Short mmCIF file of C-alpha atoms and ligand atoms in Angstrom, two decimals:
data_model
loop_
_atom_site.label_atom_id
_atom_site.label_comp_id
_atom_site.label_asym_id
_atom_site.label_seq_id
_atom_site.Cartn_x
_atom_site.Cartn_y
_atom_site.Cartn_z
CA UNK O 11 80.36 114.63 128.82
CA UNK O 12 81.58 112.76 131.92
CA UNK O 13 81.92 109.11 132.70
CA UNK O 14 81.03 109.75 136.27
CA UNK O 15 77.47 110.88 135.17
CA UNK O 16 77.03 107.97 132.78
CA UNK O 17 78.05 105.42 135.42
CA UNK O 18 75.54 106.90 137.84
CA UNK O 19 72.86 106.98 135.15
CA UNK O 20 73.31 103.47 134.33
CA UNK O 21 73.53 102.50 138.18
CA UNK O 22 70.18 104.27 138.62
CA UNK O 23 68.43 102.30 136.04
CA UNK O 24 68.51 104.93 133.25
CA UNK O 25 68.76 104.51 129.46
CA UNK O 26 71.98 105.82 127.67
CA UNK O 27 71.71 107.73 124.52
CA UNK O 28 73.57 106.58 121.28
CA UNK O 29 76.21 109.46 121.73
CA UNK O 30 76.72 108.54 125.49
CA UNK O 31 77.44 104.90 124.41
CA UNK O 32 79.71 105.90 121.68
CA UNK O 33 81.41 108.25 124.18
CA UNK O 34 82.08 105.32 126.45
CA UNK O 35 83.28 102.85 123.75
CA UNK O 36 85.63 105.34 121.97
CA UNK O 37 87.03 106.56 125.37
CA UNK O 38 87.64 103.19 126.44
CA UNK O 39 89.33 102.08 123.20
CA UNK O 40 91.69 105.01 123.03
CA UNK O 41 92.63 104.83 126.78
CA UNK O 42 91.15 108.10 127.85
CA UNK O 43 88.69 106.02 130.21
CA UNK O 44 90.44 104.11 132.92
CA UNK O 45 89.79 100.47 133.74
CA UNK O 46 88.31 101.31 137.14
CA UNK O 47 85.54 103.58 135.61
CA UNK O 48 84.79 100.85 132.81
CA UNK O 49 84.69 98.25 135.59
CA UNK O 50 82.04 100.16 137.59
CA UNK O 51 80.00 100.67 134.25
CA UNK O 52 80.01 97.09 133.31
CA UNK O 53 78.78 96.13 136.75
CA UNK O 54 75.99 98.71 136.65
CA UNK O 55 75.19 96.94 133.30
CA UNK O 56 75.18 93.75 134.84
CA UNK O 57 72.67 94.69 137.48
CA UNK O 58 70.46 97.07 135.30
CA UNK O 59 70.52 95.47 131.88
CA UNK O 60 70.30 97.43 128.67
CA UNK O 61 67.56 98.03 126.32
CA UNK O 62 67.50 96.42 122.86
CA UNK O 63 68.36 99.89 121.46
CA UNK O 64 71.35 100.48 123.75
CA UNK O 65 72.56 97.08 123.12
CA UNK O 66 72.54 97.70 119.46
CA UNK O 67 74.32 100.89 119.90
CA UNK O 68 76.90 99.31 121.99
CA UNK O 69 77.28 96.61 119.32
CA UNK O 70 77.64 99.15 116.52
CA UNK O 71 80.16 101.36 118.42
CA UNK O 72 82.41 98.29 119.25
CA UNK O 73 82.14 96.87 115.64
CA UNK O 74 83.32 100.37 114.47
CA UNK O 75 86.17 100.54 116.97
CA UNK O 76 88.84 99.14 114.65
CA UNK O 77 89.22 97.47 111.21
CA UNK O 78 86.03 96.33 109.34
CA UNK O 79 86.17 93.79 106.55
CA UNK O 80 84.63 94.79 103.29
CA UNK O 81 83.24 91.76 101.60
CA UNK O 82 81.49 93.82 98.86
CA UNK O 83 83.85 92.37 95.99
CA UNK O 84 82.14 89.06 96.57
CA UNK O 85 79.18 88.16 94.66
CA UNK O 86 75.96 87.10 96.67
CA UNK O 87 74.63 87.15 100.20
CA UNK O 88 77.41 86.42 102.44
CA UNK O 89 76.18 84.50 105.50
CA UNK O 90 78.44 84.01 108.53
CA UNK O 91 77.89 81.38 111.31
CA UNK O 92 78.85 81.82 114.82
CA UNK O 93 78.86 79.31 117.64
CA UNK O 94 78.78 80.64 121.33
CA UNK O 95 81.32 78.13 122.29
CA UNK O 96 81.30 74.53 123.31
CA UNK O 97 83.60 71.62 123.18
CA UNK O 98 84.99 69.91 120.07
CA UNK O 99 82.73 71.98 117.97
CA UNK O 100 83.57 70.82 114.30
CA UNK O 101 80.53 72.52 112.70
CA UNK O 102 82.44 75.14 110.82
CA UNK O 103 84.64 72.49 109.05
CA UNK O 104 81.70 70.64 107.83
CA UNK O 105 79.31 73.65 107.24
CA UNK O 106 81.72 75.71 105.17
CA UNK O 107 82.12 73.03 102.12
CA UNK O 108 78.49 71.75 102.62
CA UNK O 109 76.68 75.01 101.97
CA UNK O 110 79.26 76.13 99.47
CA UNK O 111 78.39 73.06 97.44
CA UNK O 112 74.91 74.46 96.89
CA UNK O 113 76.17 77.97 96.05
CA UNK O 114 76.05 79.79 99.46
CA UNK O 115 79.19 81.95 99.41
CA UNK O 116 81.44 81.32 102.45
CA UNK O 117 84.00 84.09 103.10
CA UNK O 118 85.40 83.51 106.64
CA UNK O 119 88.18 85.13 108.45
CA UNK O 120 88.97 83.41 111.65
CA UNK O 121 91.26 84.08 114.58
CA UNK O 122 93.35 81.47 116.42
CA UNK O 123 91.40 79.66 119.12
CA UNK O 124 92.19 80.15 122.92
CA UNK O 125 90.72 77.07 124.54
CA UNK O 126 90.33 73.18 124.52
CA UNK O 127 91.38 72.93 120.89
CA UNK O 128 92.55 75.50 118.45
CA UNK O 129 90.10 77.46 116.26
CA UNK O 130 89.15 76.52 112.64
CA UNK O 131 92.25 78.07 111.33
CA UNK O 132 94.58 75.67 113.57
CA UNK O 133 92.54 72.63 112.58
CA UNK O 134 92.96 73.33 108.94
CA UNK O 135 96.64 73.68 109.43
CA UNK O 136 96.90 70.06 110.16
CA UNK O 137 96.11 69.43 106.23
CA UNK O 138 99.56 69.04 104.54
CA UNK O 139 100.43 72.13 102.45
CA UNK O 140 97.22 74.06 103.66
CA UNK O 141 97.76 77.90 103.68
CA UNK O 142 95.51 79.91 106.04
CA UNK O 143 97.29 83.10 104.85
CA UNK O 144 95.53 84.45 101.81
CA UNK O 145 96.08 87.80 100.38
CA UNK O 146 92.99 89.79 100.28
CA UNK O 147 92.84 89.38 96.47
CA UNK O 148 93.38 85.65 96.56
CA UNK O 149 90.68 85.38 99.25
CA UNK O 150 88.06 87.32 97.20
CA UNK O 151 88.96 85.44 94.13
CA UNK O 152 88.65 81.94 95.55
CA UNK O 153 85.08 82.74 97.07
CA UNK O 154 84.00 84.02 93.75
CA UNK O 155 85.50 81.08 91.90
CA UNK O 156 84.86 78.07 93.99
CA UNK O 157 82.46 79.71 96.43
CA UNK O 158 84.61 79.35 99.55
CA UNK O 159 87.73 80.66 101.34
CA UNK O 160 88.78 80.78 104.94
CA UNK O 161 91.68 82.82 105.90
CA UNK O 162 93.46 83.93 109.35
CA UNK O 163 92.37 87.38 110.66
CA UNK O 164 94.45 90.36 109.70
CA UNK O 165 94.04 93.85 111.17
CA UNK O 166 92.54 94.69 114.42
CA UNK O 167 88.96 93.58 114.45
CA UNK O 168 86.56 95.08 117.21
CA UNK O 169 89.50 96.22 119.66
CA UNK O 170 86.84 97.67 122.05
CA UNK O 171 85.37 94.18 122.57
CA UNK O 172 88.91 92.79 123.06
CA UNK O 173 89.66 95.13 125.75
CA UNK O 174 86.40 95.09 127.18
CA UNK O 175 86.11 91.17 127.39
CA UNK O 176 89.56 91.07 129.23
CA UNK O 177 88.15 93.49 131.79
CA UNK O 178 84.80 91.61 132.20
CA UNK O 179 86.83 88.45 132.66
CA UNK O 180 88.37 89.75 135.75
CA UNK O 181 85.52 91.79 137.04
CA UNK O 182 82.83 88.90 137.30
CA UNK O 183 80.84 90.69 134.48
CA UNK O 184 81.12 88.12 131.67
CA UNK O 185 77.77 86.44 132.26
CA UNK O 186 75.68 89.54 131.20
CA UNK O 187 73.23 88.90 128.39
CA UNK O 188 73.62 92.45 126.68
CA UNK O 189 77.42 92.26 127.23
CA UNK O 190 77.67 88.74 125.75
CA UNK O 191 75.31 89.52 122.79
CA UNK O 192 77.06 92.97 121.87
CA UNK O 193 80.36 91.27 122.19
CA UNK O 194 79.62 88.28 119.72
CA UNK O 195 77.68 90.51 117.40
CA UNK O 196 80.22 93.11 117.17
CA UNK O 197 82.80 90.86 115.93
CA UNK O 198 80.17 89.39 113.26
CA UNK O 199 79.39 92.89 112.05
CA UNK O 200 83.09 93.97 111.84
CA UNK O 201 83.71 90.58 109.79
CA UNK O 202 81.48 92.04 107.04
CA UNK O 203 78.49 89.48 107.03
CA UNK O 204 75.12 90.28 105.41
CA UNK O 205 73.43 87.89 107.37
CA UNK O 206 74.17 85.77 110.43
CA UNK O 207 73.31 82.27 111.67
CA UNK O 208 73.96 81.77 115.45
CA UNK O 209 74.44 78.54 117.21
CA UNK O 210 73.64 79.27 120.83
CA UNK O 211 74.70 76.52 123.01
CA UNK O 212 73.01 75.73 126.22
CA UNK O 213 73.75 73.22 128.98
CA UNK O 214 76.75 72.33 131.37
CA UNK O 215 79.42 72.84 128.68
CA UNK O 216 78.11 76.34 127.75
CA UNK O 217 78.01 79.94 128.79
CA UNK O 218 74.13 79.71 129.28
CA UNK O 219 73.44 76.91 131.54
CA UNK O 220 69.57 77.08 131.55
CA UNK O 221 67.26 76.78 128.45
CA UNK O 222 65.49 80.11 129.44
CA UNK O 223 68.53 82.14 129.67
CA UNK O 224 69.67 80.53 126.34
CA UNK O 225 66.67 81.68 124.66
CA UNK O 226 66.99 85.21 126.03
CA UNK O 227 70.58 85.41 124.85
CA UNK O 228 69.58 84.10 121.29
CA UNK O 229 66.74 86.67 121.42
CA UNK O 230 69.04 89.49 122.21
CA UNK O 231 71.23 88.82 119.45
CA UNK O 232 68.59 88.48 116.75
CA UNK O 233 67.36 91.66 117.81
CA UNK O 234 70.72 93.21 117.55
CA UNK O 235 71.13 91.90 114.05
CA UNK O 236 67.79 92.86 112.83
CA UNK O 237 68.27 96.40 114.34
CA UNK O 238 71.65 96.83 112.46
CA UNK O 239 70.09 95.51 109.30
CA UNK O 240 71.61 92.02 109.14
CA UNK O 241 69.18 89.17 108.98
CA UNK O 242 69.99 86.83 111.88
CA UNK O 243 68.52 83.47 113.02
CA UNK O 244 69.64 81.76 116.19
CA UNK O 245 69.43 77.80 116.81
CA UNK O 246 69.56 76.83 120.30
CA UNK O 247 71.39 73.55 120.70
CA UNK O 248 72.75 71.05 123.27
CA UNK O 249 75.92 71.26 124.97
CA UNK O 250 75.34 68.74 127.86
CA UNK O 251 77.78 66.58 126.23
CA UNK O 252 80.51 67.25 123.53
CA UNK O 253 79.30 67.41 120.10
CA UNK O 254 80.37 64.63 117.76
CA UNK O 255 82.99 62.25 119.14
CA UNK O 256 86.25 63.92 118.41
CA UNK O 257 87.97 66.70 120.37
CA UNK O 258 91.34 67.63 118.91
CA UNK O 259 92.54 69.36 115.88
CA UNK O 260 93.39 66.76 113.16
CA UNK O 261 91.01 64.43 114.93
CA UNK O 262 88.21 66.90 114.15
CA UNK O 263 89.39 67.30 110.59
CA UNK O 264 88.93 63.51 110.16
CA UNK O 265 85.51 63.72 111.75
CA UNK O 266 84.46 66.62 109.42
CA UNK O 267 85.76 64.53 106.35
CA UNK O 268 83.64 61.44 107.67
CA UNK O 269 80.55 63.73 108.32
CA UNK O 270 80.75 65.09 104.68
CA UNK O 271 81.04 61.73 103.28
CA UNK O 272 77.88 60.73 105.18
CA UNK O 273 79.17 58.56 107.97
CA UNK O 274 79.92 61.13 110.72
CA UNK O 275 78.46 61.18 114.24
CA UNK O 276 74.55 61.42 114.00
CA UNK O 277 74.44 64.68 116.32
CA UNK O 278 77.12 66.58 114.45
CA UNK O 279 75.44 65.71 111.11
CA UNK O 280 72.10 66.85 112.20
CA UNK O 281 73.17 70.04 113.62
CA UNK O 282 75.20 70.83 110.52
CA UNK O 283 72.05 70.14 108.38
CA UNK O 284 69.91 72.38 110.69
CA UNK O 285 72.53 75.47 110.71
CA UNK O 286 73.25 74.86 106.97
CA UNK O 287 69.61 74.95 106.11
CA UNK O 288 69.18 78.33 107.76
CA UNK O 289 72.38 79.75 106.14
CA UNK O 290 71.00 78.47 102.79
CA UNK O 291 67.57 80.14 103.31
CA UNK O 292 69.27 83.59 104.42
CA UNK O 293 71.32 83.30 101.17
CA UNK O 294 68.28 82.95 99.30
CA UNK O 295 69.38 79.56 97.83
CA UNK O 296 66.28 77.81 99.12
CA UNK O 297 62.79 78.97 100.12
CA UNK O 298 62.35 77.20 103.38
CA UNK O 299 64.51 75.19 105.92
CA UNK O 300 62.93 71.91 105.11
CA UNK O 301 63.67 72.07 101.29
CA UNK O 302 67.19 73.52 102.14
CA UNK O 303 67.94 70.60 104.55
CA UNK O 304 66.89 67.94 101.87
CA UNK O 305 69.17 69.63 99.28
CA UNK O 306 72.04 69.59 101.69
CA UNK O 307 71.46 65.86 102.49
CA UNK O 308 71.47 65.06 98.92
CA UNK O 309 74.96 67.08 98.59
CA UNK O 310 76.32 64.70 101.06
CA UNK O 311 74.78 61.40 99.42
CA UNK O 312 75.95 62.45 96.12
CA UNK O 313 79.55 63.08 96.97
CA UNK O 314 79.17 66.83 95.93
CA UNK O 315 79.84 67.99 99.50
CA UNK O 316 83.04 66.14 99.95
CA UNK O 317 84.03 67.13 96.32
CA UNK O 318 83.80 70.86 97.50
CA UNK O 319 85.97 70.03 100.41
CA UNK O 320 88.64 68.61 98.15
CA UNK O 321 88.36 71.74 95.74
CA UNK O 322 88.77 73.96 98.84
CA UNK O 323 91.77 72.27 100.13
CA UNK O 324 93.46 72.35 96.64
CA UNK O 325 92.60 75.97 96.23
CA UNK O 326 94.46 76.97 99.40
CA UNK O 327 97.59 74.80 98.50
CA UNK O 328 96.60 71.69 100.50
CA UNK O 329 97.01 68.15 99.46
CA UNK O 330 93.46 67.04 98.59
CA UNK O 331 94.30 63.29 98.77
CA UNK O 332 94.14 63.60 102.54
CA UNK O 333 90.36 63.36 102.06
CA UNK O 334 90.68 59.71 100.85
CA UNK O 335 93.60 59.11 103.04
CA UNK O 336 93.08 60.65 106.37
CA UNK O 337 96.12 58.80 107.83
CA UNK O 338 98.07 61.62 106.08
CA UNK O 339 96.96 63.82 108.91
CA UNK O 340 99.19 64.45 111.99
CA UNK O 341 99.13 61.03 114.05
CA UNK O 342 99.85 60.95 117.75
CA UNK O 343 102.74 58.64 118.89
CA UNK O 344 100.16 56.31 120.77
CA UNK O 345 96.76 55.71 121.67
CA UNK O 346 95.43 54.54 124.97
CA UNK O 347 91.73 53.30 125.54
CA UNK O 348 89.81 54.64 128.50
CA UNK O 349 87.51 51.80 129.73
CA UNK O 350 84.22 51.73 131.72
CA UNK O 351 84.66 50.38 135.21
CA UNK O 352 81.01 49.52 135.66
CA UNK O 353 77.92 48.28 133.96
CA UNK O 354 75.01 50.55 132.95
CA UNK O 355 73.91 53.61 130.91
CA UNK O 356 75.86 56.87 130.35
CA UNK O 357 73.92 59.39 131.97
CA UNK O 358 76.22 62.33 131.98
CA UNK O 359 79.62 63.36 130.12
CA UNK O 360 80.97 66.67 131.38
CA UNK O 361 81.90 68.52 128.00
CA UNK O 362 84.01 70.98 129.96
CA UNK O 363 86.13 68.48 131.62
CA UNK O 364 86.51 66.46 128.39
CA UNK O 365 87.75 69.75 126.79
CA UNK O 366 90.14 70.16 129.53
CA UNK O 367 91.50 66.73 129.17
CA UNK O 368 92.10 67.60 125.25
CA UNK O 369 93.82 70.63 126.37
CA UNK O 370 95.92 68.77 128.91
CA UNK O 371 97.10 66.43 126.16
CA UNK O 372 98.30 69.45 124.18
CA UNK O 373 95.32 70.19 121.72
CA UNK O 374 94.56 73.63 122.91
CA UNK O 375 96.44 76.92 123.92
CA UNK O 376 96.25 78.22 127.56
CA UNK O 377 98.01 81.17 126.39
CA UNK O 378 97.84 83.21 123.21
CA UNK O 379 101.11 82.08 121.79
CA UNK O 380 101.44 78.56 123.35
CA UNK O 381 102.00 75.94 120.59
CA UNK O 382 99.45 73.38 120.08
CA UNK O 383 99.84 69.72 119.22
CA UNK O 384 97.72 69.09 116.28
CA UNK O 385 97.72 65.31 116.41
CA UNK O 386 96.42 64.78 120.02
CA UNK O 387 93.04 64.81 121.50
CA UNK O 388 90.26 62.57 122.58
CA UNK O 389 87.64 60.42 120.55
CA UNK O 390 84.51 59.58 122.59
CA UNK O 391 83.12 55.93 122.06
CA UNK O 392 79.97 56.50 123.92
CA UNK O 393 77.43 59.17 124.17
CA UNK O 394 74.70 59.88 126.76
CA UNK O 395 72.13 57.20 126.66
CA UNK O 396 74.54 54.22 125.41
CA UNK O 397 74.67 51.23 127.24
CA UNK O 398 78.05 50.07 128.55
CA UNK O 399 79.51 46.89 130.16
CA UNK O 400 82.66 46.83 132.39
CA UNK O 401 85.63 47.04 130.25
CA UNK O 402 83.89 48.72 127.17
CA UNK O 403 85.81 51.67 125.66
CA UNK O 404 84.50 55.02 126.76
CA UNK O 405 87.20 57.15 125.09
CA UNK O 406 90.41 56.79 123.19
CA UNK O 407 93.07 59.21 123.84
CA UNK O 408 95.62 60.14 121.29
CA UNK O 409 98.93 61.33 122.93
CA UNK O 410 102.37 62.15 122.37
CA UNK O 411 103.45 62.66 125.98
CA UNK O 412 103.05 59.99 128.47
CA UNK O 413 103.70 62.27 131.23
CA UNK O 414 100.37 63.88 130.83
CA UNK O 415 98.46 60.68 130.94
CA UNK O 416 97.72 60.25 134.90
CA UNK O 417 96.24 63.71 135.05
CA UNK O 418 94.00 63.11 132.18
CA UNK O 419 92.81 59.74 133.35
CA UNK O 420 91.87 60.81 136.60
CA UNK O 421 89.97 64.01 135.13
CA UNK O 422 88.37 61.52 132.53
CA UNK O 423 87.03 59.39 135.45
CA UNK O 424 85.21 62.36 136.79
CA UNK O 425 83.88 63.21 133.19
CA UNK O 426 81.48 60.38 133.01
CA UNK O 427 78.59 59.02 135.05
CA UNK O 428 76.93 55.90 134.50
CA UNK O 429 73.50 54.91 135.82
CA UNK O 430 72.19 51.48 136.46
CA UNK O 431 68.89 52.32 134.76
CA UNK O 432 68.35 53.28 131.14
CA UNK O 433 68.75 57.01 130.47
CA UNK O 434 67.06 58.84 127.47
CA UNK O 435 69.38 60.51 124.93
CA UNK O 436 69.04 64.29 125.32
CA UNK O 437 67.48 66.62 122.63
CA UNK O 438 69.93 68.07 120.15
CA UNK O 439 67.95 71.24 118.89
CA UNK O 440 65.78 73.10 121.43
CA UNK O 441 64.48 75.74 119.26
CA UNK O 442 64.92 78.46 116.65
CA UNK O 443 64.76 82.20 117.13
CA UNK O 444 63.99 84.63 114.32
CA UNK O 445 62.98 88.04 114.01
CA UNK O 446 59.30 86.81 114.02
CA UNK O 447 59.71 85.12 117.46
CA UNK O 448 60.71 82.25 119.41
CA UNK O 449 59.89 78.60 118.23
CA UNK O 450 60.59 76.24 121.31
CA UNK O 451 60.57 72.71 120.88
CA UNK O 452 61.29 72.09 124.61
N1 URA F 25 81.88 84.96 123.49
C1 URA F 25 82.29 86.29 123.20
O1 URA F 25 82.75 86.55 122.14
N2 URA F 25 81.90 87.34 123.86
C2 URA F 25 81.38 87.12 125.19
O2 URA F 25 81.08 88.06 125.88
C3 URA F 25 81.12 85.65 125.57
C4 URA F 25 81.22 84.75 124.59
CA1 CA F 26 83.65 67.26 117.59
#
């Protein structure tokens, strides 16, 4: 087999066979195929696309390119959740204890985040004593005993995807639906999930800016999961403004605690109930999403959800009293209130630039090993549709380094738009994609 012929075949719109796709993925992973040939290939895929079968074969080959996680020692149906990115996405911190509290096993291995804030693993490290380095034995034991464990990634998961994603990033081939779908799903597959719930973000702050594209991506991922024997459901949700109010590590832990106690932001709560309901149904702990959602709501009201969070923190060496005393979380040296300079209604909050502000304050990593400041970040005080008067707080900045303030303030000014006339609140959930089809609400 020659790479030249495979590039030409895809360039001319042909369909590659499974052995051909495996040849490409294996060759690229082991270094026998050079970047320039792989670049030409990804550009051909960008223009020609891939069939559902080709995309599934690409996903499987990438999932098998490195270490795979074996969760078979854990009882029950392991359902993983994945979000296609966004800003201040606190859902994992809420969902893990929430669904675990009704018996859905959560066994999650996460990497460190590269982005506006750290990943879930970084956020949890703001809890005093909390360990994100469990041995495999401890990990399995915790899930079997309390239904929930979260640990840092060990081993080399989907190295083909890592290498390919980096190449796509510099060759203008990231935004290809088969390439995004296979990239996301290869990592989920390698992580050992039996079933997968996807939160596909749509809007300004997301990969997919239009609703139509977002549904196409959601459908592509559901088809891959189905083809590879993992039941998969995708929810398409809004990213035209940050989800919830907090963007920052310790700040999001606090927000997750609030949400599990029943007084979190409405949008974060609603999305967690929706995603959690699908996880519950896939784990066969409820027969339909509405029943599941009601049970999850009950877990929040009764205190069972937050009790599970405490149990989880204690089981990983953390101090669970942080839940009742969130002031034990890392605190920034000072807070600065960013105020509205006009009267009106919030019509736009740029999630992307709000995320960049949090990163500039030190909440996220620009490079793989940069240190992050767990205490800093932004807490929004208003969301789209809210009325504001001049001088009203729009956001509170938590910061440790004054030198960063002027840059952040000028970017924040660009992040909000205020309209003189009332603005409706945008929808939160646009639809659900299952293997039976697409249900669109908008
Ligand atoms: N997230 C991924 O993991 N891969 C992509 O290609 C895009 C988003
Ligand atoms: Ca948030």
